[in-house]
Amino acid sequence: MSQTDRPLILAIDTATPCCSVAITEGGQEGGRVLAGMTLCGTVTHSRRLLTRIDQLLEETAVTWMGLDAIAVSIGPGSFTGLRIGMATAKGLAFAGNRPLLGVSTLTGLASSCSTGKEICAVLDARKQQVYAAFFRRSPFGKLEQMTQTVVVAPEQLAAGIREPVYMVGDAVAVYGEYWREVLGDRYEAAPAQLHLPSAASLGLIAADQLQRGDLLDPGSAVPLYVRASEAELNLAATGSGRLPQRETIQP
């Protein structure tokens, strides 16, 4: 294992159709990315995730025993993708007896933005909806989440924006032109390269969580869902089961 003030983190993000893995050293202040890889396409995460992790370990000459913790994106995002990422991270944490850390997908997106404006991290939730949360940087540069994570229609999100906002996330590619039209000069989009979730950002955030002792229990950890899954909705529609009550989640 590495020095405790610069932990080596294996980070996994499978919240979207893109599979992102990274190995980071240290936290957001003075940390660095040893290696990272993001792949987008139609291949399922389960078919390539472990292979990509092995590649990174080989490229960086980091051993499994050299890792200090495993970090994973906990959502919101694709239900299937989140389950694959969480199951893989839990298995690795159990097998290596390493701490498990969870980071909000939206926090990871917002952390890559350097702006004085309010940051709105948005992911395409399908069904004409987006997952969203608002963030702001303190005068000292610390990222702070200002709202709960919600799933809303793009129109509802725009209706609640009263001040200039910096938007980041894959939903910008889908609804960016609409938001630009209705928000006018209140709207600014992050550069295209920042719209995809990055495991590297997750790893640096997770290192700070590790220092605080903010860990997940590998035995009971589950992804954070903001709405019911398609399977749960279908179950409720058949009348053979009750739809679990859900609350908006603060990651």
mmCIF file of C-alpha atoms in Angstrom:
data_model
loop_
_atom_site.group_PDB
_atom_site.id
_atom_site.type_symbol
_atom_site.label_atom_id
_atom_site.label_comp_id
_atom_site.label_asym_id
_atom_site.label_seq_id
_atom_site.Cartn_x
_atom_site.Cartn_y
_atom_site.Cartn_z
ATOM 1 C CA MET A 1 0.000 0.000 0.000
ATOM 2 C CA SER A 2 1.073 3.592 -0.600
ATOM 3 C CA GLN A 3 1.604 6.385 1.872
ATOM 4 C CA THR A 4 -1.704 7.174 3.528
ATOM 5 C CA ASP A 5 -1.612 10.859 2.573
ATOM 6 C CA ARG A 6 -1.334 9.946 -1.136
ATOM 7 C CA PRO A 7 -3.478 6.832 -1.471
ATOM 8 C CA LEU A 8 -3.533 4.830 -4.667
ATOM 9 C CA ILE A 9 -7.136 4.466 -5.818
ATOM 10 C CA LEU A 10 -8.605 2.243 -8.500
ATOM 11 C CA ALA A 11 -11.676 4.120 -9.759
ATOM 12 C CA ILE A 12 -14.532 2.744 -11.867
ATOM 13 C CA ASP A 13 -17.323 4.646 -13.617
ATOM 14 C CA THR A 14 -19.964 2.714 -15.577
ATOM 15 C CA ALA A 15 -22.903 5.079 -14.994
ATOM 16 C CA THR A 16 -23.282 5.888 -18.700
ATOM 17 C CA PRO A 17 -22.687 3.989 -21.965
ATOM 18 C CA CYS A 18 -19.012 4.973 -21.555
ATOM 19 C CA CYS A 19 -16.792 2.728 -19.428
ATOM 20 C CA SER A 20 -14.135 4.702 -17.548
ATOM 21 C CA VAL A 21 -11.384 3.331 -15.306
ATOM 22 C CA ALA A 22 -8.413 5.079 -13.718
ATOM 23 C CA ILE A 23 -5.667 4.747 -11.150
ATOM 24 C CA THR A 24 -5.020 7.912 -9.170
ATOM 25 C CA GLU A 25 -2.570 8.933 -6.476
ATOM 26 C CA GLY A 26 -3.600 11.454 -3.844
ATOM 27 C CA GLY A 27 -6.601 13.741 -3.630
ATOM 28 C CA GLN A 28 -7.899 16.818 -5.413
ATOM 29 C CA GLU A 29 -5.163 19.005 -3.908
ATOM 30 C CA GLY A 30 -1.845 17.908 -5.371
ATOM 31 C CA GLY A 31 -3.015 14.492 -6.557
ATOM 32 C CA ARG A 32 -2.283 13.011 -9.958
ATOM 33 C CA VAL A 33 -3.691 10.548 -12.451
ATOM 34 C CA LEU A 34 -1.324 7.639 -13.063
ATOM 35 C CA ALA A 35 -3.419 6.194 -15.887
ATOM 36 C CA GLY A 36 -6.942 6.401 -17.210
ATOM 37 C CA MET A 37 -9.075 4.983 -19.969
ATOM 38 C CA THR A 38 -12.559 5.842 -21.230
ATOM 39 C CA LEU A 39 -14.277 3.768 -23.894
ATOM 40 C CA CYS A 40 -17.642 4.495 -25.477
ATOM 41 C CA GLY A 41 -19.525 2.077 -27.673
ATOM 42 C CA THR A 42 -22.021 -0.746 -27.779
ATOM 43 C CA VAL A 43 -19.932 -3.363 -25.953
ATOM 44 C CA THR A 44 -21.409 -4.023 -22.527
ATOM 45 C CA HIS A 45 -19.407 -2.977 -19.488
ATOM 46 C CA SER A 46 -19.348 -6.523 -18.151
ATOM 47 C CA ARG A 47 -17.412 -7.722 -21.205
ATOM 48 C CA ARG A 48 -14.547 -5.246 -20.952
ATOM 49 C CA LEU A 49 -14.329 -3.777 -17.448
ATOM 50 C CA LEU A 50 -11.988 -6.308 -15.793
ATOM 51 C CA THR A 51 -9.815 -6.458 -18.901
ATOM 52 C CA ARG A 52 -9.346 -2.673 -18.862
ATOM 53 C CA ILE A 53 -8.535 -2.709 -15.144
ATOM 54 C CA ASP A 54 -5.840 -5.338 -15.736
ATOM 55 C CA GLN A 55 -4.428 -3.180 -18.535
ATOM 56 C CA LEU A 56 -4.135 -0.155 -16.263
ATOM 57 C CA LEU A 57 -2.444 -2.128 -13.499
ATOM 58 C CA GLU A 58 0.051 -3.512 -15.989
ATOM 59 C CA GLU A 59 0.739 -0.108 -17.559
ATOM 60 C CA THR A 60 1.338 1.555 -14.190
ATOM 61 C CA ALA A 61 3.137 -1.401 -12.575
ATOM 62 C CA VAL A 62 0.695 -1.095 -9.665
ATOM 63 C CA THR A 63 -0.137 -4.391 -7.999
ATOM 64 C CA TRP A 64 -3.452 -5.321 -6.426
ATOM 65 C CA MET A 65 -1.739 -5.258 -3.044
ATOM 66 C CA GLY A 66 -0.426 -1.776 -3.803
ATOM 67 C CA LEU A 67 -3.913 -0.283 -4.056
ATOM 68 C CA ASP A 68 -5.286 1.533 -1.024
ATOM 69 C CA ALA A 69 -8.970 1.523 -1.999
ATOM 70 C CA ILE A 70 -11.550 0.907 -4.709
ATOM 71 C CA ALA A 71 -13.819 3.761 -5.806
ATOM 72 C CA VAL A 72 -16.983 3.494 -7.852
ATOM 73 C CA SER A 73 -19.572 5.829 -9.312
ATOM 74 C CA ILE A 74 -22.779 5.281 -7.337
ATOM 75 C CA GLY A 75 -25.156 7.126 -9.663
ATOM 76 C CA PRO A 76 -27.389 8.451 -10.904
ATOM 77 C CA GLY A 77 -27.105 6.849 -14.306
ATOM 78 C CA SER A 78 -27.876 3.696 -16.251
ATOM 79 C CA PHE A 79 -29.376 1.091 -13.936
ATOM 80 C CA THR A 80 -27.551 -1.783 -15.647
ATOM 81 C CA GLY A 81 -24.266 0.109 -15.843
ATOM 82 C CA LEU A 82 -24.393 1.114 -12.179
ATOM 83 C CA ARG A 83 -25.086 -2.454 -11.089
ATOM 84 C CA ILE A 84 -22.150 -3.786 -13.117
ATOM 85 C CA GLY A 85 -19.787 -1.182 -11.705
ATOM 86 C CA MET A 86 -20.956 -1.660 -8.130
ATOM 87 C CA ALA A 87 -20.798 -5.453 -8.313
ATOM 88 C CA THR A 88 -17.278 -5.312 -9.738
ATOM 89 C CA ALA A 89 -16.065 -2.780 -7.170
ATOM 90 C CA LYS A 90 -17.571 -4.744 -4.280
ATOM 91 C CA GLY A 91 -15.992 -7.959 -5.517
ATOM 92 C CA LEU A 92 -12.567 -6.326 -5.798
ATOM 93 C CA ALA A 93 -12.904 -4.688 -2.379
ATOM 94 C CA PHE A 94 -13.857 -8.006 -0.786
ATOM 95 C CA ALA A 95 -11.134 -9.971 -2.573
ATOM 96 C CA GLY A 96 -8.380 -7.489 -1.745
ATOM 97 C CA ASN A 97 -9.694 -6.510 1.694
ATOM 98 C CA ARG A 98 -9.661 -2.868 0.601
ATOM 99 C CA PRO A 99 -11.963 0.033 1.538
ATOM 100 C CA LEU A 100 -14.836 0.756 -0.847
ATOM 101 C CA LEU A 101 -15.675 4.377 -1.703
ATOM 102 C CA GLY A 102 -18.680 5.747 -3.566
ATOM 103 C CA VAL A 103 -18.819 9.034 -5.476
ATOM 104 C CA SER A 104 -21.851 10.648 -7.109
ATOM 105 C CA THR A 105 -21.666 10.637 -10.901
ATOM 106 C CA LEU A 106 -22.808 14.255 -10.941
ATOM 107 C CA THR A 107 -20.200 15.313 -8.377
ATOM 108 C CA GLY A 108 -17.538 13.775 -10.577
ATOM 109 C CA LEU A 109 -18.766 15.767 -13.573
ATOM 110 C CA ALA A 110 -18.974 19.034 -11.652
ATOM 111 C CA SER A 111 -15.502 18.582 -10.160
ATOM 112 C CA SER A 112 -13.921 18.936 -13.606
ATOM 113 C CA CYS A 113 -15.346 22.454 -14.039
ATOM 114 C CA SER A 114 -13.475 25.583 -13.027
ATOM 115 C CA THR A 115 -15.911 28.495 -13.082
ATOM 116 C CA GLY A 116 -17.362 31.138 -10.811
ATOM 117 C CA LYS A 117 -20.849 30.360 -12.074
ATOM 118 C CA GLU A 118 -23.257 27.880 -10.581
ATOM 119 C CA ILE A 119 -22.576 24.451 -12.113
ATOM 120 C CA CYS A 120 -25.440 22.240 -13.262
ATOM 121 C CA ALA A 121 -24.351 18.629 -13.839
ATOM 122 C CA VAL A 122 -26.860 16.876 -16.094
ATOM 123 C CA LEU A 123 -27.100 13.330 -17.400
ATOM 124 C CA ASP A 124 -29.572 12.036 -19.955
ATOM 125 C CA ALA A 125 -32.049 9.883 -18.011
ATOM 126 C CA ARG A 126 -33.958 8.866 -21.186
ATOM 127 C CA LYS A 127 -37.755 9.087 -21.288
ATOM 128 C CA GLN A 128 -37.433 12.853 -21.975
ATOM 129 C CA GLN A 129 -35.886 13.437 -18.546
ATOM 130 C CA VAL A 130 -32.519 14.379 -17.090
ATOM 131 C CA TYR A 131 -30.720 13.715 -13.818
ATOM 132 C CA ALA A 132 -29.467 17.006 -12.417
ATOM 133 C CA ALA A 133 -27.874 18.663 -9.414
ATOM 134 C CA PHE A 134 -26.438 22.144 -8.870
ATOM 135 C CA PHE A 135 -22.988 22.862 -7.462
ATOM 136 C CA ARG A 136 -20.878 25.907 -6.673
ATOM 137 C CA ARG A 137 -17.253 26.471 -5.776
ATOM 138 C CA SER A 138 -16.539 28.246 -2.513
ATOM 139 C CA PRO A 139 -14.137 31.229 -2.452
ATOM 140 C CA PHE A 140 -11.457 28.683 -1.516
ATOM 141 C CA GLY A 141 -12.249 26.488 -4.529
ATOM 142 C CA LYS A 142 -14.072 23.708 -2.676
ATOM 143 C CA LEU A 143 -16.931 22.161 -4.637
ATOM 144 C CA GLU A 144 -20.248 22.271 -2.764
ATOM 145 C CA GLN A 145 -23.512 20.636 -3.789
ATOM 146 C CA MET A 146 -26.305 23.205 -3.559
ATOM 147 C CA THR A 147 -29.365 21.053 -4.334
ATOM 148 C CA GLN A 148 -30.588 17.515 -4.113
ATOM 149 C CA THR A 149 -30.238 15.232 -7.112
ATOM 150 C CA VAL A 150 -33.459 15.185 -9.131
ATOM 151 C CA VAL A 151 -34.868 13.594 -12.253
ATOM 152 C CA VAL A 152 -36.949 16.122 -14.224
ATOM 153 C CA ALA A 153 -37.980 17.096 -17.730
ATOM 154 C CA PRO A 154 -35.550 19.470 -19.498
ATOM 155 C CA GLU A 155 -38.272 22.138 -19.474
ATOM 156 C CA GLN A 156 -38.710 21.867 -15.709
ATOM 157 C CA LEU A 157 -34.982 22.200 -15.175
ATOM 158 C CA ALA A 158 -34.794 25.330 -17.338
ATOM 159 C CA ALA A 159 -37.795 26.888 -15.590
ATOM 160 C CA GLY A 160 -35.975 26.804 -12.263
ATOM 161 C CA ILE A 161 -32.779 28.493 -13.491
ATOM 162 C CA ARG A 162 -32.713 32.174 -12.533
ATOM 163 C CA GLU A 163 -28.996 32.990 -12.726
ATOM 164 C CA PRO A 164 -26.102 32.233 -15.099
ATOM 165 C CA VAL A 165 -25.336 28.529 -15.106
ATOM 166 C CA TYR A 166 -22.500 26.379 -16.428
ATOM 167 C CA MET A 167 -23.878 23.046 -17.668
ATOM 168 C CA VAL A 168 -21.872 19.843 -17.941
ATOM 169 C CA GLY A 169 -22.850 16.268 -18.752
ATOM 170 C CA ASP A 170 -24.021 14.112 -21.632
ATOM 171 C CA ALA A 171 -27.524 15.646 -21.529
ATOM 172 C CA VAL A 172 -25.997 18.829 -23.005
ATOM 173 C CA ALA A 173 -25.554 17.035 -26.331
ATOM 174 C CA VAL A 174 -29.246 16.118 -26.290
ATOM 175 C CA TYR A 175 -30.902 19.248 -24.869
ATOM 176 C CA GLY A 176 -28.182 21.914 -25.102
ATOM 177 C CA GLU A 177 -29.702 23.764 -28.038
ATOM 178 C CA TYR A 178 -33.075 23.927 -26.294
ATOM 179 C CA TRP A 179 -31.519 25.262 -23.089
ATOM 180 C CA ARG A 180 -29.494 27.809 -25.046
ATOM 181 C CA GLU A 181 -32.684 29.022 -26.717
ATOM 182 C CA VAL A 182 -34.779 29.370 -23.559
ATOM 183 C CA LEU A 183 -32.049 30.531 -21.161
ATOM 184 C CA GLY A 184 -30.215 32.909 -23.489
ATOM 185 C CA ASP A 185 -27.171 34.523 -21.876
ATOM 186 C CA ARG A 186 -27.816 32.610 -18.639
ATOM 187 C CA TYR A 187 -26.630 29.447 -20.395
ATOM 188 C CA GLU A 188 -23.049 28.323 -20.898
ATOM 189 C CA ALA A 189 -21.915 24.800 -21.717
ATOM 190 C CA ALA A 190 -18.673 23.199 -20.635
ATOM 191 C CA PRO A 191 -16.259 22.056 -23.373
ATOM 192 C CA ALA A 192 -17.310 18.828 -25.053
ATOM 193 C CA GLN A 193 -14.463 16.802 -23.517
ATOM 194 C CA LEU A 194 -15.852 17.390 -20.023
ATOM 195 C CA HIS A 195 -19.324 15.988 -20.707
ATOM 196 C CA LEU A 196 -18.352 12.339 -20.197
ATOM 197 C CA PRO A 197 -17.961 11.000 -16.640
ATOM 198 C CA SER A 198 -14.310 10.430 -15.760
ATOM 199 C CA ALA A 199 -13.041 7.757 -13.392
ATOM 200 C CA ALA A 200 -9.965 9.934 -12.869
ATOM 201 C CA SER A 201 -12.106 12.656 -11.258
ATOM 202 C CA LEU A 202 -13.795 10.011 -9.103
ATOM 203 C CA GLY A 203 -10.472 8.659 -7.883
ATOM 204 C CA LEU A 204 -9.194 12.048 -6.728
ATOM 205 C CA ILE A 205 -12.472 12.810 -4.942
ATOM 206 C CA ALA A 206 -12.492 9.346 -3.368
ATOM 207 C CA ALA A 207 -9.005 9.840 -1.917
ATOM 208 C CA ASP A 208 -10.315 12.809 0.066
ATOM 209 C CA GLN A 209 -13.245 10.686 1.251
ATOM 210 C CA LEU A 210 -10.819 7.979 2.348
ATOM 211 C CA GLN A 211 -8.940 10.487 4.486
ATOM 212 C CA ARG A 212 -12.245 11.427 6.168
ATOM 213 C CA GLY A 213 -13.217 7.802 6.707
ATOM 214 C CA ASP A 214 -16.278 8.211 4.462
ATOM 215 C CA LEU A 215 -16.543 4.582 3.331
ATOM 216 C CA LEU A 216 -19.186 2.265 1.917
ATOM 217 C CA ASP A 217 -19.995 -1.101 3.470
ATOM 218 C CA PRO A 218 -19.174 -3.655 0.734
ATOM 219 C CA GLY A 219 -21.783 -5.989 2.152
ATOM 220 C CA SER A 220 -24.723 -3.617 1.858
ATOM 221 C CA ALA A 221 -23.696 -0.906 -0.630
ATOM 222 C CA VAL A 222 -26.067 -0.337 -3.531
ATOM 223 C CA PRO A 223 -26.203 2.302 -6.278
ATOM 224 C CA LEU A 224 -28.236 5.441 -5.640
ATOM 225 C CA TYR A 225 -31.302 5.435 -7.871
ATOM 226 C CA VAL A 226 -33.367 8.576 -8.264
ATOM 227 C CA ARG A 227 -36.297 6.845 -9.928
ATOM 228 C CA ALA A 228 -37.683 3.335 -10.132
ATOM 229 C CA SER A 229 -36.172 0.954 -12.651
ATOM 230 C CA GLU A 230 -38.020 -0.273 -15.757
ATOM 231 C CA ALA A 231 -38.347 -3.692 -14.136
ATOM 232 C CA GLU A 232 -40.002 -2.196 -11.040
ATOM 233 C CA LEU A 233 -42.369 -0.134 -13.179
ATOM 234 C CA ASN A 234 -43.344 -3.221 -15.183
ATOM 235 C CA LEU A 235 -43.889 -5.173 -11.967
ATOM 236 C CA ALA A 236 -46.168 -2.467 -10.624
ATOM 237 C CA ALA A 237 -48.078 -2.291 -13.903
ATOM 238 C CA THR A 238 -48.916 -6.011 -13.757
ATOM 239 C CA GLY A 239 -50.522 -5.602 -10.353
ATOM 240 C CA SER A 240 -48.327 -8.391 -8.983
ATOM 241 C CA GLY A 241 -46.229 -6.107 -6.853
ATOM 242 C CA ARG A 242 -46.117 -2.687 -5.273
ATOM 243 C CA LEU A 243 -43.775 -0.035 -6.558
ATOM 244 C CA PRO A 244 -41.309 0.881 -3.801
ATOM 245 C CA GLN A 245 -41.664 4.455 -2.584
ATOM 246 C CA ARG A 246 -38.680 6.558 -3.578
ATOM 247 C CA GLU A 247 -37.269 9.798 -2.341
ATOM 248 C CA THR A 248 -35.012 12.231 -4.097
ATOM 249 C CA ILE A 249 -31.512 11.325 -3.030
ATOM 250 C CA GLN A 250 -28.761 13.606 -1.799
ATOM 251 C CA PRO A 251 -25.489 11.892 -2.768
#
